[in-house]
XYZ file of N, CA and C in Angstrom:
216
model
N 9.834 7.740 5.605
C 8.894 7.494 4.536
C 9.435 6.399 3.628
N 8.748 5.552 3.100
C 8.951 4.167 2.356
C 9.491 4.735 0.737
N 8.373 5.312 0.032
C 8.929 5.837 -1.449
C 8.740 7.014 -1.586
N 9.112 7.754 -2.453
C 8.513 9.140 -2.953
C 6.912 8.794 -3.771
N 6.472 10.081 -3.480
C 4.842 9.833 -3.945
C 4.920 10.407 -5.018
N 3.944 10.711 -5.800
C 3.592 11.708 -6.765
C 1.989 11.623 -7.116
N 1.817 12.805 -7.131
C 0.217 13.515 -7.878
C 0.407 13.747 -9.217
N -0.889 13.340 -9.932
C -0.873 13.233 -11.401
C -2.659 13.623 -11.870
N -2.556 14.524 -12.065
C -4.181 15.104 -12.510
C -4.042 14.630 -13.728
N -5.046 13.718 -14.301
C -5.311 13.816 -15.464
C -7.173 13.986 -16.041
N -6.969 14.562 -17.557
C -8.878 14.779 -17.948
C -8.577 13.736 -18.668
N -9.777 12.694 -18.514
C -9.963 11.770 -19.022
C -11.105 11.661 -20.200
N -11.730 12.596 -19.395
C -13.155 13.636 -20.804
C -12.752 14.741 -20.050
N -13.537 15.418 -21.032
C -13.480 17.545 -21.180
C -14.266 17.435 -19.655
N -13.331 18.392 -18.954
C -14.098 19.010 -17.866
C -14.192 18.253 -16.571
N -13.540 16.403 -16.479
C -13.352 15.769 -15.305
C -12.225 15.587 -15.302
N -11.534 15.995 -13.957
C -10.214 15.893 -13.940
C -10.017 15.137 -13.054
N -9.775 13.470 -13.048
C -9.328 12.728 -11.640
C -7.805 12.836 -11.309
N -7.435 12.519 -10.472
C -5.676 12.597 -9.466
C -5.646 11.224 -8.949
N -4.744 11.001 -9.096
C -3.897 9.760 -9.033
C -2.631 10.067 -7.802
N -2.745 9.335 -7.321
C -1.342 8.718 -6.029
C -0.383 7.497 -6.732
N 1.006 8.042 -7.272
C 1.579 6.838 -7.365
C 2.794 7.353 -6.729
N 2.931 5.636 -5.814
C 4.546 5.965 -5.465
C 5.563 5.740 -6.668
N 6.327 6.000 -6.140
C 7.590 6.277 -7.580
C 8.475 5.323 -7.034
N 9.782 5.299 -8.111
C 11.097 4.654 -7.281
C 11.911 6.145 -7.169
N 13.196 5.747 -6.262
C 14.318 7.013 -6.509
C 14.640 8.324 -7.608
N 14.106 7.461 -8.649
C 14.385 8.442 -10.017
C 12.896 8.821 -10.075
N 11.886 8.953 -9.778
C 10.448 9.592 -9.979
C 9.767 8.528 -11.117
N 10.397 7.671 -11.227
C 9.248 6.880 -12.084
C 8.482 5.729 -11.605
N 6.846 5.997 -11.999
C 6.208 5.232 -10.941
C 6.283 3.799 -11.207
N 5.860 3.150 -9.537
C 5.846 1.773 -9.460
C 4.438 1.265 -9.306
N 3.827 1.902 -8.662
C 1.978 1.302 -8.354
C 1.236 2.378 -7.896
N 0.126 2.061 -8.544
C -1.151 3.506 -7.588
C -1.131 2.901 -6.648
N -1.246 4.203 -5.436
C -1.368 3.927 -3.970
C -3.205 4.368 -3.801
N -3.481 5.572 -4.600
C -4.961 5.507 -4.341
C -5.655 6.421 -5.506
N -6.612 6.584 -5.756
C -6.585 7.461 -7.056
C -8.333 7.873 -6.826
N -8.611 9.033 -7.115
C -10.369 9.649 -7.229
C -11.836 8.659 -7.639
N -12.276 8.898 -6.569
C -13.407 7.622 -6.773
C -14.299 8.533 -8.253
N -14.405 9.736 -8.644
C -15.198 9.728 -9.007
C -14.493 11.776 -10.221
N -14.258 12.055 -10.895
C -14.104 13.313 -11.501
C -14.456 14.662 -11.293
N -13.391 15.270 -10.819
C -13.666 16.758 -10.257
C -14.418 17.325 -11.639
N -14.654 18.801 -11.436
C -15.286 19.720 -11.960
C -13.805 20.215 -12.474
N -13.283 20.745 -12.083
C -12.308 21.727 -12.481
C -10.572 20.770 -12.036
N -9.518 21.455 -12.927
C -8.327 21.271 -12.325
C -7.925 21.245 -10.692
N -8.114 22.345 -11.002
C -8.104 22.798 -9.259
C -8.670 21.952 -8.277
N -9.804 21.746 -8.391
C -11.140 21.270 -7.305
C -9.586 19.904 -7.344
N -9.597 18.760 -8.617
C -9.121 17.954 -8.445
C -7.548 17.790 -7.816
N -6.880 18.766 -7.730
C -5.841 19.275 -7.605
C -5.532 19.219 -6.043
N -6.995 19.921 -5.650
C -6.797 20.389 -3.712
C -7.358 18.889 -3.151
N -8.151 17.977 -3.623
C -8.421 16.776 -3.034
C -7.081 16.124 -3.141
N -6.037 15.739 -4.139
C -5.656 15.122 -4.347
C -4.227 15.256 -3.410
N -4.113 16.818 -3.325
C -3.093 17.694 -2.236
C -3.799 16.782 -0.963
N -4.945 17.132 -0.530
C -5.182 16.730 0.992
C -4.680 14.843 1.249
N -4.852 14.147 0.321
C -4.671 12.691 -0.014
C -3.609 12.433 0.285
N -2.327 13.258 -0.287
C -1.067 12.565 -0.316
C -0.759 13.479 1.280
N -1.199 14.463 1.207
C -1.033 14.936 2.998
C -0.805 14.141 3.810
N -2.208 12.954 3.649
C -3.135 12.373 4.776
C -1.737 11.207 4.674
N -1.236 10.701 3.271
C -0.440 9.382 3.000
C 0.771 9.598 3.516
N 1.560 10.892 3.466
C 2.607 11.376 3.968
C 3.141 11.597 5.616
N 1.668 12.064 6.056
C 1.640 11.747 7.679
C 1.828 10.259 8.140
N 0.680 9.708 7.000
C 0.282 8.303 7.936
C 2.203 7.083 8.200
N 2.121 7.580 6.617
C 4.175 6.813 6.519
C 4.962 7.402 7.713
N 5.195 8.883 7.987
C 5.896 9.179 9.158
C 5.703 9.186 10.425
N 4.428 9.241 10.795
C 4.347 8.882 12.201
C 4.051 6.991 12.589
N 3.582 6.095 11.474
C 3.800 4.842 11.695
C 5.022 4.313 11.902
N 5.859 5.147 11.515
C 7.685 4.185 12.366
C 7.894 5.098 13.426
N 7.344 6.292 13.566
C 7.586 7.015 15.107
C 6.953 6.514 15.949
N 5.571 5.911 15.725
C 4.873 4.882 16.901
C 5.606 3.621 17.070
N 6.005 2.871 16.271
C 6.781 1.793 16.275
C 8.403 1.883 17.258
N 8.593 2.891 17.032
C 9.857 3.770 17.643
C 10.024 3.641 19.438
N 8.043 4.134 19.270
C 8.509 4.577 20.366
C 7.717 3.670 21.793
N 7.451 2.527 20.491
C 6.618 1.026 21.780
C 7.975 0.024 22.592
């Protein structure tokens, strides 16, 4: 994997909560959004489990792109 990620829910108004993707450096402080909510959950949560499946999807895609590379 290239950097450490991090999830960051924030309400920007009462009651929408968007999530943010930033990679970090070594010490956890971020360097750039990698991708962030097109649009404001309903609840913490709601925004919370999209934002879980996101960095999932970002976390796979980093480790198996140098295992394909690996293995051409």
């Amino acid at each position: 994997m290239k950097n450490p990620i991090k999830l960051v829910i924030d309400e920007p108004a009462p009651g929408s909560f968007i999530w943010t993707l930033l990679e970090t450096d070594a010490g956890g402080a971020p360097r750039k959004v990698l991708r962030s909510a097109e649009y404001g959950a309903d609840t913490y949560e709601a925004a919370l489990a999209a934002g879980t499946r996101i960095m999932d999807a970002e976390i796979r895609k980093n480790v198996e792109a140098p295992a394909q590379r690996n293995s051409s």
